[in-house]
CSV table of C-alpha atoms in Angstrom, one decimal:
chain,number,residue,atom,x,y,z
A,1,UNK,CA,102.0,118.4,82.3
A,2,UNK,CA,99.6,116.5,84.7
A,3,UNK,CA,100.5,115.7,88.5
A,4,UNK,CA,99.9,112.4,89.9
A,5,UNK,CA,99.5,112.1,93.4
A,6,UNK,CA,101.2,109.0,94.9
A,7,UNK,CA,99.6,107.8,97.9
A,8,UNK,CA,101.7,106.8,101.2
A,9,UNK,CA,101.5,102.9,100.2
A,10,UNK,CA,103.6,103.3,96.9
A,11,UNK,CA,105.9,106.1,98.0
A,12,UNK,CA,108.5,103.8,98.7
A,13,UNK,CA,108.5,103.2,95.2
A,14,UNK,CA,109.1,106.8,94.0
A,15,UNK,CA,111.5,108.1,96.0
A,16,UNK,CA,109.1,108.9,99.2
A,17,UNK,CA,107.6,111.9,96.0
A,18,UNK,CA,103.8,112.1,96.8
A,19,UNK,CA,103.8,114.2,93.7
A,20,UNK,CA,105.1,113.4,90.0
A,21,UNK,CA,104.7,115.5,86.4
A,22,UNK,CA,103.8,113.1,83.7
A,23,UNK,CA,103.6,114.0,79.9
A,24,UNK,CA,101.1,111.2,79.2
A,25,UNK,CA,97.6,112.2,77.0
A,26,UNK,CA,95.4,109.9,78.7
A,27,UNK,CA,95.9,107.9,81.9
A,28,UNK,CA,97.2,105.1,80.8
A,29,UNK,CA,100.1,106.8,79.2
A,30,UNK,CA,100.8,108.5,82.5
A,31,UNK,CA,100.8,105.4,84.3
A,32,UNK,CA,103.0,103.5,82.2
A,33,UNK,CA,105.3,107.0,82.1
A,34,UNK,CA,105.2,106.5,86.3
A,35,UNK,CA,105.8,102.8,86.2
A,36,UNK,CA,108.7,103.5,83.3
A,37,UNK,CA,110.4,105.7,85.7
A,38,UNK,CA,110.0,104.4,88.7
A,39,UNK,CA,110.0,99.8,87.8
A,40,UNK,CA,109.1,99.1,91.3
A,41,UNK,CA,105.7,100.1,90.8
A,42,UNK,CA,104.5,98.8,88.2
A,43,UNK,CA,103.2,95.6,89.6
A,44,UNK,CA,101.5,97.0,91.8
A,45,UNK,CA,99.3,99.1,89.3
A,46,UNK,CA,99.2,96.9,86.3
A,47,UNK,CA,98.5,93.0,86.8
A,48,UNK,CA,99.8,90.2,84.2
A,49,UNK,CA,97.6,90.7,82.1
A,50,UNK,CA,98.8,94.6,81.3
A,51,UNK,CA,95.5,95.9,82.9
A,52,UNK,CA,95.1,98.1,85.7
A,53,UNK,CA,95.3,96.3,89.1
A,54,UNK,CA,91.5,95.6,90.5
A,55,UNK,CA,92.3,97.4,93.9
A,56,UNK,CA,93.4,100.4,92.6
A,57,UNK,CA,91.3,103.1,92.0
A,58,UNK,CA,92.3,106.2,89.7
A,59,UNK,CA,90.4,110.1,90.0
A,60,UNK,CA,91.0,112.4,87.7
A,61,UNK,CA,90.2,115.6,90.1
A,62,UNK,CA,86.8,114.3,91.7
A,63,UNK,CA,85.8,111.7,88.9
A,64,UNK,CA,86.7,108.3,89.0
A,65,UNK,CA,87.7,107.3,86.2
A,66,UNK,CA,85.4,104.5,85.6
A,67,UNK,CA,83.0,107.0,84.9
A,68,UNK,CA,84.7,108.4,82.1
A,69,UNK,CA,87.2,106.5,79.8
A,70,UNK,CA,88.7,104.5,81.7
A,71,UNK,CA,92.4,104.3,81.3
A,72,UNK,CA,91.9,105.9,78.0
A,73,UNK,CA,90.6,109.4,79.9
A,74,UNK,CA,92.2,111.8,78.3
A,75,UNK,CA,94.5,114.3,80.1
A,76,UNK,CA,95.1,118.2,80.0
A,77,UNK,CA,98.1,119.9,81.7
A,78,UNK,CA,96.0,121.3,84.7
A,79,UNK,CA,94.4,117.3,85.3
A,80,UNK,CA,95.5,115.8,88.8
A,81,UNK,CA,95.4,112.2,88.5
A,82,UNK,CA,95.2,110.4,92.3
A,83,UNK,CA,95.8,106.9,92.8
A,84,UNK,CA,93.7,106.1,95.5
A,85,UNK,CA,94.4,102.0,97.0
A,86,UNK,CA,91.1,100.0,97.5
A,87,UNK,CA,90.9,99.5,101.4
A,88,UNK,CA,89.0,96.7,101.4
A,89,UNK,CA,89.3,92.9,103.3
A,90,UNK,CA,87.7,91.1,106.3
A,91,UNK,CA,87.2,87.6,107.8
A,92,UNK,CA,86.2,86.2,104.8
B,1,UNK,CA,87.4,81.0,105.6
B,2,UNK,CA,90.8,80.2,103.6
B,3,UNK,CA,93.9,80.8,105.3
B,4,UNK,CA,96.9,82.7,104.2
B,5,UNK,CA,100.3,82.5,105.1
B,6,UNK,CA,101.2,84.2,107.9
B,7,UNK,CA,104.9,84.7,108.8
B,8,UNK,CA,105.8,85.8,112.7
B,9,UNK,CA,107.2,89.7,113.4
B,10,UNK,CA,110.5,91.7,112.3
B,11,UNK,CA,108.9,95.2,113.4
B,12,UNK,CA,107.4,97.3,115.9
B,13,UNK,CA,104.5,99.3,116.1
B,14,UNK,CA,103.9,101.7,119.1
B,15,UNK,CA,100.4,102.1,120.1
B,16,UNK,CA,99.3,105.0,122.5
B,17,UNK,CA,97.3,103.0,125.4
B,18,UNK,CA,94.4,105.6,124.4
B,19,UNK,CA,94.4,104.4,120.9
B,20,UNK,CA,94.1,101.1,121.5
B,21,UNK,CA,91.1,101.8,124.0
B,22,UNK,CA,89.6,103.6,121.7
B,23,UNK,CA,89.6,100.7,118.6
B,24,UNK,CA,88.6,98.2,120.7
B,25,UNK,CA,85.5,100.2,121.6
B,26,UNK,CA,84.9,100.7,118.1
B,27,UNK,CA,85.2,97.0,117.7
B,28,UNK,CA,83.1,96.3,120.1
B,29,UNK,CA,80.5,98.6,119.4
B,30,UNK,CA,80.1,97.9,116.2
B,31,UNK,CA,80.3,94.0,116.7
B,32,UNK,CA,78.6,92.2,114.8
B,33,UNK,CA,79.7,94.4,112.3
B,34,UNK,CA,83.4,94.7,111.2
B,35,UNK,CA,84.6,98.1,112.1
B,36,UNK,CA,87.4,100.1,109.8
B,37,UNK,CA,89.5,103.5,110.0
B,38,UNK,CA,93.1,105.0,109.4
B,39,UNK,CA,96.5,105.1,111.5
B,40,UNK,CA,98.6,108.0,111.4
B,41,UNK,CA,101.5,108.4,113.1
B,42,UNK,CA,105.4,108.7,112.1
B,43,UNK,CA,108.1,106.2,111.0
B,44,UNK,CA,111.3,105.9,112.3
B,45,UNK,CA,113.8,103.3,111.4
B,46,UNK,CA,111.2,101.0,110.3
B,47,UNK,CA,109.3,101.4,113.7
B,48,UNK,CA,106.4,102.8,113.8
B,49,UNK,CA,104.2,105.3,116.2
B,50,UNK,CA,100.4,105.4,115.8
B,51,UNK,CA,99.6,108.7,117.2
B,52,UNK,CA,95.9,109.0,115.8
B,53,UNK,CA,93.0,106.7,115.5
B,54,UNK,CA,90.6,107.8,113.3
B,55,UNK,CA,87.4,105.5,112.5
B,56,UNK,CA,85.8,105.6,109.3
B,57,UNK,CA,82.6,104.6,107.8
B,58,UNK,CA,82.5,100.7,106.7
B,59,UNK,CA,81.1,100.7,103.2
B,60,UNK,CA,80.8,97.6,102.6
B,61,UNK,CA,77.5,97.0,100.8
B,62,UNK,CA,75.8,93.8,102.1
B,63,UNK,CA,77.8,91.7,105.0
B,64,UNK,CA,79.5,93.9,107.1
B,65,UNK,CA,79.6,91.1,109.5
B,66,UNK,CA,82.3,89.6,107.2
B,67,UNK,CA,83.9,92.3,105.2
B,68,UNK,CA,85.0,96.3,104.8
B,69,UNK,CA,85.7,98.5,102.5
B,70,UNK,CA,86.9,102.0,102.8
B,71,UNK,CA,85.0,104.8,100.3
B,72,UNK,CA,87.8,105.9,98.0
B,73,UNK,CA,86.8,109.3,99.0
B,74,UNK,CA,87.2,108.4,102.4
B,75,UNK,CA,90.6,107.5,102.3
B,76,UNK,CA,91.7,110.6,99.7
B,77,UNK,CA,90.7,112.9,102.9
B,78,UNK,CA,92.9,110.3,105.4
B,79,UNK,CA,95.5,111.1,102.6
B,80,UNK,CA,95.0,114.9,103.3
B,81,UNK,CA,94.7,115.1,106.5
B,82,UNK,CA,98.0,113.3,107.1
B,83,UNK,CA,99.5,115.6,104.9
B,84,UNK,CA,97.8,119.2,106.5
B,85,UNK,CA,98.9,117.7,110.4
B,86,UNK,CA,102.4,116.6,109.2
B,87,UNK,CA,101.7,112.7,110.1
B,88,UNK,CA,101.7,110.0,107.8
B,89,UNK,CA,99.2,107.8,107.2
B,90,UNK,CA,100.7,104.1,108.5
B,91,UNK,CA,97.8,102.0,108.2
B,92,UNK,CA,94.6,100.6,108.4
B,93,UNK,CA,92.7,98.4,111.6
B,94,UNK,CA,89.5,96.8,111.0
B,95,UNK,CA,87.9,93.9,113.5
B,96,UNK,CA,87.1,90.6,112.9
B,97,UNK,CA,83.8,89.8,115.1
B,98,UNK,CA,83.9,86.1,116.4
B,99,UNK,CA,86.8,85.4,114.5
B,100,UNK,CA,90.7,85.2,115.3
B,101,UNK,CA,92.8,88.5,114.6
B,102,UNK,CA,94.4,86.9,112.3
B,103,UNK,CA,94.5,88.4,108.4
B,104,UNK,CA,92.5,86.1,106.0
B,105,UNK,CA,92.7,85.5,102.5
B,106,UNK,CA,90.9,88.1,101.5
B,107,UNK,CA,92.7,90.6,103.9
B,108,UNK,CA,96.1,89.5,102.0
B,109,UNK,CA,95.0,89.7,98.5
B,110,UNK,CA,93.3,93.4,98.8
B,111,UNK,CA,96.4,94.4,101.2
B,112,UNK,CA,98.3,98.0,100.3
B,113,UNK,CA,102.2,97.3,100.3
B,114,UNK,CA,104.2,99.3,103.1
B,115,UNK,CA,100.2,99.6,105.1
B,116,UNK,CA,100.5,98.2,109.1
B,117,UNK,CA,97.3,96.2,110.1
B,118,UNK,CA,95.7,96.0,112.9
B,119,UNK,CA,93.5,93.7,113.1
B,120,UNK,CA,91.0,93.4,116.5
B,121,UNK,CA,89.3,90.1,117.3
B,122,UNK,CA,85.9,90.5,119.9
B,123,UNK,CA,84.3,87.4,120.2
B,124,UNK,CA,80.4,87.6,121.0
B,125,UNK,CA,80.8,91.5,121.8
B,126,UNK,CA,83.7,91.0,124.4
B,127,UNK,CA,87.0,91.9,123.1
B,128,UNK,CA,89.7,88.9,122.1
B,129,UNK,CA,92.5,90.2,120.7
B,130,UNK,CA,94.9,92.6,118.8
B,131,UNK,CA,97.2,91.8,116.6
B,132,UNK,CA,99.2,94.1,113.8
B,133,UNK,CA,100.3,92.9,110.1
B,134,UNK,CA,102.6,94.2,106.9
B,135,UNK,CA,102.9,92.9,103.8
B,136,UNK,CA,106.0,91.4,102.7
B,137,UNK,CA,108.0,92.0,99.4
B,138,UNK,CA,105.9,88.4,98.6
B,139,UNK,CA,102.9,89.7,99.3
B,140,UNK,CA,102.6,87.6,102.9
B,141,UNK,CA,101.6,89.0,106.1
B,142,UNK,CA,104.3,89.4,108.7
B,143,UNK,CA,103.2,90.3,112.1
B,144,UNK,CA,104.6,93.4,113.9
B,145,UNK,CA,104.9,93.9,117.5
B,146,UNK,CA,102.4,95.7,119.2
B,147,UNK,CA,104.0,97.7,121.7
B,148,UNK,CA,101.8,99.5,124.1
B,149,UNK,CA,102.6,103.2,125.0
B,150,UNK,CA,101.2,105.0,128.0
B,151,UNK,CA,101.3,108.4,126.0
B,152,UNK,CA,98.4,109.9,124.4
């Protein structure tokens, strides 16, 4: 099984666990298995439209995984999956 | 700049007196930049006390003047390093050179549910104001106290 690590911002969604085993095969799969288990966090991850949120980004160890398949990146058992929140804003 | 809506405080956020010295230098050293870093600190009964201060790189490409953004790697090692010192990580500041310390649009839609904001106004390099904001379940800023602390 993969580990996702749930960062501080979404831990009141999962129980204040900063660390979850998923089943899933790629990351999508693992997400949804997250947001299946835990409802409250699923809009923050996946928009209206189904797709990952744009201020979220997703590693697989050190990779993001824009840089590799997206949210169709597969997954082994030993992959760490880390949501990491886009800190982004200002005055305009 | 568009406004959001901005809803008036519920809950409290401690600040050491050192702290806040020390982000309103920031601010005002990197005005006319906007500055950014991490709040750590602990939670109690929905109040919270920012212990550390930690400034962070604004990687923003193009206007600083008007925006920040936080390296993704940057804020995986805030993640850590709350986690190694026992803290957690409460939040984000960030300055708003000449401008109110007030979150704008685009401070609300990129805003982290559960995250405090500080957010420091210096107005041609002097310093303004400080001012602290949390999401609320619908997505809105509510301010939070500041409450200033005289430990470090």
């Amino acid at each position: 099984m993969a580990t996702i690590i749930i960062p501080t911002p979404l831990r009141k969604f999962t129980d204040r666990r900063n660390r979850l085993s998923v089943n899933g095969n790629t990351v999508r799969e693992a997400i949804e298995e997250l947001a299946f288990n835990y409802p409250d966090v699923r809009k923050h991850l996946i928009d209206d439209h189904g797709k990952l949120r744009t201020f979220v980004n997703i590693f697989v160890s050190d990779d993001d995984i824009r840089n590799l398949k997206n949210e169709y990146t597969p997954l082994c058992s030993e992959d760490v999956i880390s949501i990491i929140p886009a800190i982004a804003g200002g005055m305009e | 700049m568009r406004k959001s809506t901005v809803i008036f405080f519920k809950s409290m956020l401690f600040l050491s007196s050192a702290a806040k010295n020390k982000i309103i230098s920031e601010a005002i050293l990197s005005s006319p930049d906007e500055c950014c870093g991490f709040l750590f600190g602990r939670e109690y009964n929905e109040h919270r006390t920012i212990t550390e201060v930690c400034p962070v790189a604004n990687a923003k490409e193009g206007d600083k003047k008007r925006k920040y953004e936080i390296f993704p790697v940057d804020y995986l090692k805030a993640e850590k390093y709350a986690e190694t010192n026992g803290l957690d990580l409460l939040g984000i500041y960030h300055s708003h050179p000449n401008h109110p310390s007030v979150p704008s649009e685009h401070d609300r839609v990129a805003a982290q549910p559960y995250c405090s904001y500080i957010i420091i106004s210096v107005t041609d390099g002097a310093f303004n104001t400080i001012q602290s904001w949390r999401l609320n379940e619908d997505f809105q800023f509510e301010e939070e106290t500041i409450a200033i602390t005289e430990t470090q």
